C-alpha atoms as one frame of an Amber mdcrd trajectory, in Angstrom:
protein
   1.123  23.645   3.650  -0.147  21.584  -0.301  -2.546  20.749  -1.476  -2.320
  17.303  -1.869  -4.319  15.217  -4.030  -4.795  11.324  -2.496  -6.043   8.736
  -4.374  -7.188   5.201  -2.831  -8.371   8.151   0.317 -11.272   5.616   1.938
  -8.357   2.700   1.841  -6.177   1.356   3.967  -3.251   3.623   4.009  -4.839
   6.031   2.390  -6.490   7.218   4.729  -4.289   7.156   7.705  -1.965   9.735
   5.356  -4.118  11.755   4.359  -5.289  12.049   7.860  -1.982  12.175   8.609
  -1.264  15.438   5.913  -4.552  17.068   7.314  -3.035  17.327  10.363   0.115
  18.760   9.650  -2.022  21.763   8.162  -2.209  20.288   4.037  -4.935  20.682
   2.357  -6.105  17.314   0.861  -8.659  16.261  -2.341  -9.352  12.127  -1.758
 -10.024  10.653  -4.769 -11.661   7.039  -4.156 -14.450   4.703  -5.974 -15.772
   3.031  -3.235 -16.032  -0.540  -4.627 -16.623  -2.866  -3.370 -14.055  -5.166
  -2.707 -14.202  -5.395   0.725 -16.431  -3.762   3.189 -17.856  -0.743   2.183
 -18.962   0.241   5.268 -14.724   0.169   6.742 -14.525   2.925   3.612 -17.159
   4.719   4.894 -16.117   4.321   8.495 -12.874   5.453   7.679 -14.295   8.610
   5.634 -15.831   9.899   9.023 -12.987  10.624  10.237 -11.319  13.040   7.335
 -14.378  14.416   6.635 -14.539  15.881  10.606 -11.428  17.567   9.242 -10.555
  20.821   8.170  -8.873  21.356   4.860 -10.322  17.811   3.173 -12.997  17.333
   0.479 -13.807  14.357  -1.489 -14.781  12.918  -4.315 -16.250   9.426  -5.408
 -15.821   8.457  -8.569 -13.240   5.919 -10.182  -9.584   6.310 -11.886 -10.658
   4.709 -15.347 -13.256   7.489 -15.159 -11.099  10.169 -16.943 -13.783  13.112
 -16.724 -14.054  13.045 -13.585 -10.715  12.780 -12.617  -9.619  15.655 -15.017
 -12.196  17.917 -13.109 -10.524  17.246  -9.797  -7.444  18.169 -10.377  -8.699
  21.132 -12.490 -11.007  21.978  -9.428  -8.335  21.060  -6.807  -5.284  22.065
  -9.106  -2.702  20.172  -7.181   0.566  20.436  -6.075   1.635  17.038  -5.479
  -0.466  13.826  -5.891  -0.230  10.075  -4.215  -1.933   7.348  -6.156  -2.846
   4.938  -3.583  -6.575   4.142  -5.922  -5.385   0.380  -6.709  -7.323  -2.740
  -7.860  -5.448  -4.708  -4.537  -4.939  -8.733  -3.933  -2.535 -11.084  -5.123
  -5.459 -14.158  -5.178  -8.618 -11.321  -6.386  -6.283 -10.970  -9.409  -6.638
 -14.863 -10.094  -9.954 -14.638 -10.747 -10.297 -11.557 -11.976  -7.381 -10.009
 -14.306  -9.382  -7.667 -15.592  -9.988  -5.393 -13.017  -6.105  -5.224 -12.779
  -6.450  -4.205 -16.141  -8.588  -1.163 -16.057  -8.058   0.374 -12.634  -3.961
  -0.134 -12.271  -2.768  -0.032 -16.322  -5.788   2.450 -17.661  -6.473   4.460
 -14.008  -2.818   5.297 -13.531  -2.737   6.263 -17.350  -5.083   9.270 -16.709
  -3.622   9.789 -13.122  -0.173   9.828 -14.820  -1.594  12.492 -18.143  -3.981
  14.200 -15.342  -0.320  15.050 -13.617   1.408  16.234 -16.944  -0.991  18.348
 -16.965  -1.345  20.529 -14.220   2.583  20.739 -14.189   2.650  19.144 -10.572
   6.089  19.085  -8.200   6.138  15.367  -7.708   3.531  12.067  -8.034   4.213
   9.738  -5.325   2.726   5.981  -5.695   2.308   2.776  -5.338   4.583  -0.319
  -6.339   4.619  -3.455  -4.109   6.742  -6.208  -3.461   4.726  -8.488  -5.391
   7.069  -6.896  -8.315   9.964  -9.591  -7.288   7.991 -11.908  -8.041  10.366
 -15.242  -8.166  13.982 -13.853  -7.175  14.486 -15.433  -4.065  17.782 -13.629
  -3.087  17.169 -11.516   0.095  16.996  -9.092   1.299  14.452  -7.600  -1.984
  16.563  -4.888  -3.172  15.965  -2.133  -5.617  18.796  -2.953  -7.304  17.048
  -6.104  -8.354  15.925  -7.860 -11.302  12.026  -7.384 -11.276  11.093  -9.276
 -14.831   9.147 -12.787 -13.494   6.218 -11.271 -11.692   3.665 -14.101 -10.498
   0.563 -12.523 -10.259  -0.986 -10.159 -12.873  -1.288  -7.827  -9.583   2.017
  -7.576  -9.754   2.927  -7.628 -13.187   0.485  -4.065 -13.197   2.636  -2.697
 -10.197   5.396  -3.082 -12.118   4.064  -1.612 -15.344   3.747   1.439 -13.004
   7.373   1.569 -13.282   8.029   1.496 -16.626   5.252   3.761 -16.939   5.713
   6.508 -14.666   9.425   6.751 -15.557   8.606   7.200 -19.348   6.889  10.293
 -18.545   9.463  11.206 -15.945  11.915  11.100 -18.709   9.877  12.887 -21.620
   7.606  15.049 -19.745  10.527  15.846 -16.392   8.113  14.799 -14.200   9.010
  14.189 -11.034   7.650  10.331  -9.728   8.418   8.471  -6.871   7.339   4.315
  -6.705   7.418   2.967  -3.221   7.295  -1.113  -3.370   4.961  -1.045  -0.204
   5.657  -4.843   2.083   3.083  -6.504   4.259   0.893  -3.486   6.106  -0.983
  -4.301   8.964  -2.613  -1.952  11.853  -6.103  -0.451  12.976  -8.237   0.418
  10.238  -6.827  -2.565   7.799  -7.818  -4.355   5.193 -10.462  -7.431   5.750
  -8.993  -9.462   3.121  -5.277  -9.389   4.784  -4.625 -12.095   7.368  -3.873
 -10.482   9.959  -7.923  -8.990   9.984  -9.381 -12.819   8.159  -7.166 -14.511
  11.450  -8.808 -12.634  13.984 -12.425 -12.007  13.046 -12.449 -15.944  13.049
 -10.498 -16.934  15.821 -12.990 -15.104  17.438 -15.827 -16.144  15.968 -13.909
 -20.418  16.904 -13.663 -21.136  13.407 -10.159 -22.036  11.916  -8.345 -20.401
  10.133  -7.091 -20.657   6.351  -2.728 -21.115   7.011  -1.290 -21.261   3.141
   2.688 -22.876   3.160   1.720 -24.259   5.468   2.559 -21.624   7.937   6.309
 -21.330   6.742   5.764 -18.496   4.717   7.883 -15.196   6.231   6.800 -11.871
   6.005   7.997  -8.507   5.860   5.436  -6.852   8.215   4.891  -3.097   9.356
   3.078  -1.007  10.610   0.814   1.653   9.458   1.971   4.104  11.567   6.385
   3.268  10.609   4.160   3.118   6.722   2.899   6.683   6.702   6.046   8.485
   8.331   8.024   7.041   5.354   5.143   8.177   3.034   5.250  11.704   4.001
   9.299  11.706   4.448   9.015  10.833   1.062   6.085  12.820  -0.749   8.281
  15.842   0.515  11.803  14.565  -1.101  11.034  15.637  -5.164  13.699  13.040
  -6.752  16.110  14.843  -9.246  17.986  12.323 -11.977  20.642  10.774 -10.780
  24.094   9.582 -12.191  23.788   5.349 -11.522  22.228   5.315 -15.177  23.193
   1.024 -13.858  20.861   1.187 -10.427  16.839   0.077 -11.745  15.619   2.216
  -8.942  16.984   5.571 -10.224  17.578   7.162 -13.706  18.744  10.254 -15.168
  15.041  11.409 -15.156  13.701  12.794 -12.062  12.511   9.217 -11.199  12.710
   6.984  -8.234  12.140   3.653  -6.609  12.184   2.717  -2.675  11.355  -0.785
  -0.660   9.004   0.628   2.198   8.950  -2.015   5.127  10.309  -3.630   7.924
  13.688  -4.973   6.710  12.446  -7.885  10.080  10.400 -10.840   8.657   9.154
 -13.313  10.899   7.327 -16.292  10.314   3.365 -16.405   9.978   3.148 -19.027
  12.219   5.081 -16.829  14.565   3.082 -14.160  13.567  -0.264 -16.043  14.932
   0.962 -16.889  17.920   1.298 -13.008  18.924  -2.335 -12.553  17.484  -3.382
 -15.772  19.982  -1.622 -13.576  22.587  -3.076 -10.504  22.332  -6.968 -12.781
  22.035  -6.218 -14.566  24.485  -7.148 -17.214  22.658  -5.460 -20.647  20.179
  -6.364 -20.684  16.579  -7.408 -23.874  14.724  -4.822 -24.391  11.756  -6.258
 -25.175   8.655  -2.513 -26.088   6.832  -3.203 -25.756   2.996   0.073 -25.724
   0.050   1.645 -22.764  -1.238  -1.279 -20.911  -2.878  -0.626 -19.548  -7.355
   0.536 -16.366  -7.129   2.562 -16.313  -3.849   5.852 -16.012  -2.669   7.650
 -17.592   0.566   9.426 -15.015   1.723   9.702 -11.541   1.753  12.193  -8.941
   2.720  12.921  -4.888   2.486  16.485  -3.020   2.241  15.393  -0.250   3.260
  18.337   0.958   2.784  18.385   3.670  -0.025  15.181   4.955   1.922  16.411
   5.605   5.029  19.665   7.011   3.573  17.454   9.723   1.504  14.931  10.108
   3.809  15.801   9.016   7.598  13.100   6.131   7.228  13.330   4.547  10.765
  10.567   2.104  11.272  10.048   1.173  15.121   7.102  -0.354  15.786   8.061
  -4.158  16.985   5.551  -6.490  16.018   3.850  -7.841  18.838   3.601  -3.831
  19.657   1.658  -3.412  15.943  -0.486  -6.889  16.544  -1.585  -5.927  20.105
  -2.708  -2.243  19.111  -5.060  -4.059  16.178  -7.145  -6.733  18.259  -7.464
  -3.301  20.654  -8.874  -1.721  17.652 -10.411  -4.188  15.940 -12.693  -4.707
  19.168 -13.811  -1.541  20.611 -14.607  -1.042  16.546 -17.308  -3.840  16.260
 -18.077  -3.390  19.445 -19.266  -0.511  18.490 -20.469  -1.336  14.164 -22.759
  -4.881  14.908
């Protein structure tokens, strides 16, 4: 049983992880600013599920609010911290880059400082597959160079990895970064493809399909992601002698990919959604969006070797579970 502070606890991954931690007996402080980047009512509905669990408390504040974050650390005295709060989205970073500087750079700096001052056992934080940017070699490996991000969102996540390494090296703070690949499933984010596609297909409206549907994405089901996060949280990194490996260090620092390692073409993904809905989609085929990468595929061998991580949910099962949740949720909330 541990005291775990989870930032972004009202978010998609954050809420699912928090529920899992509470169910295994951990005490959790959720920290989230409930920003209106997408529907706040969905975030509140996720929170309502958590508030029904013993051992949960919640603070509504932003990472950029240094005083509020420091108070939360002082009052709760976390042993471990999972930082999932961030300004998300590649495309939105083209419109509002300052939001990414404030939350993902300044906010993450505040998290690191609070962890250092509190002497936490382990900081686990969200990075992203977006850091691979212009890389074309598949599958993406944590041993690859990631020096050419294609969006400020990706750059902010790479910056988080560099900042974390400094704190691991200088202050001995154990840190682990997880490069999330495309996560989907019940309670997902409305700005992501599966959510938007489902909404438009049910409304009889066309769906925007970028890169003419030729994208290949490493879609990973939420339950598999949460299992991997929990296993990683419980494995506090130590220094490594493999200094040539950019995912490790002589400091207590580690970076892993967390994905499915089974990429699916976007048009195939849409076909599975059509089958689950029993309706055909109207496709509006569009060119590749600025900031997007054509294909993603996670090399998860090192995460599997170190933690036993083994994603097991086939994409057709995961898509159908999402559809069942979506129909049930919106039949009650419309």
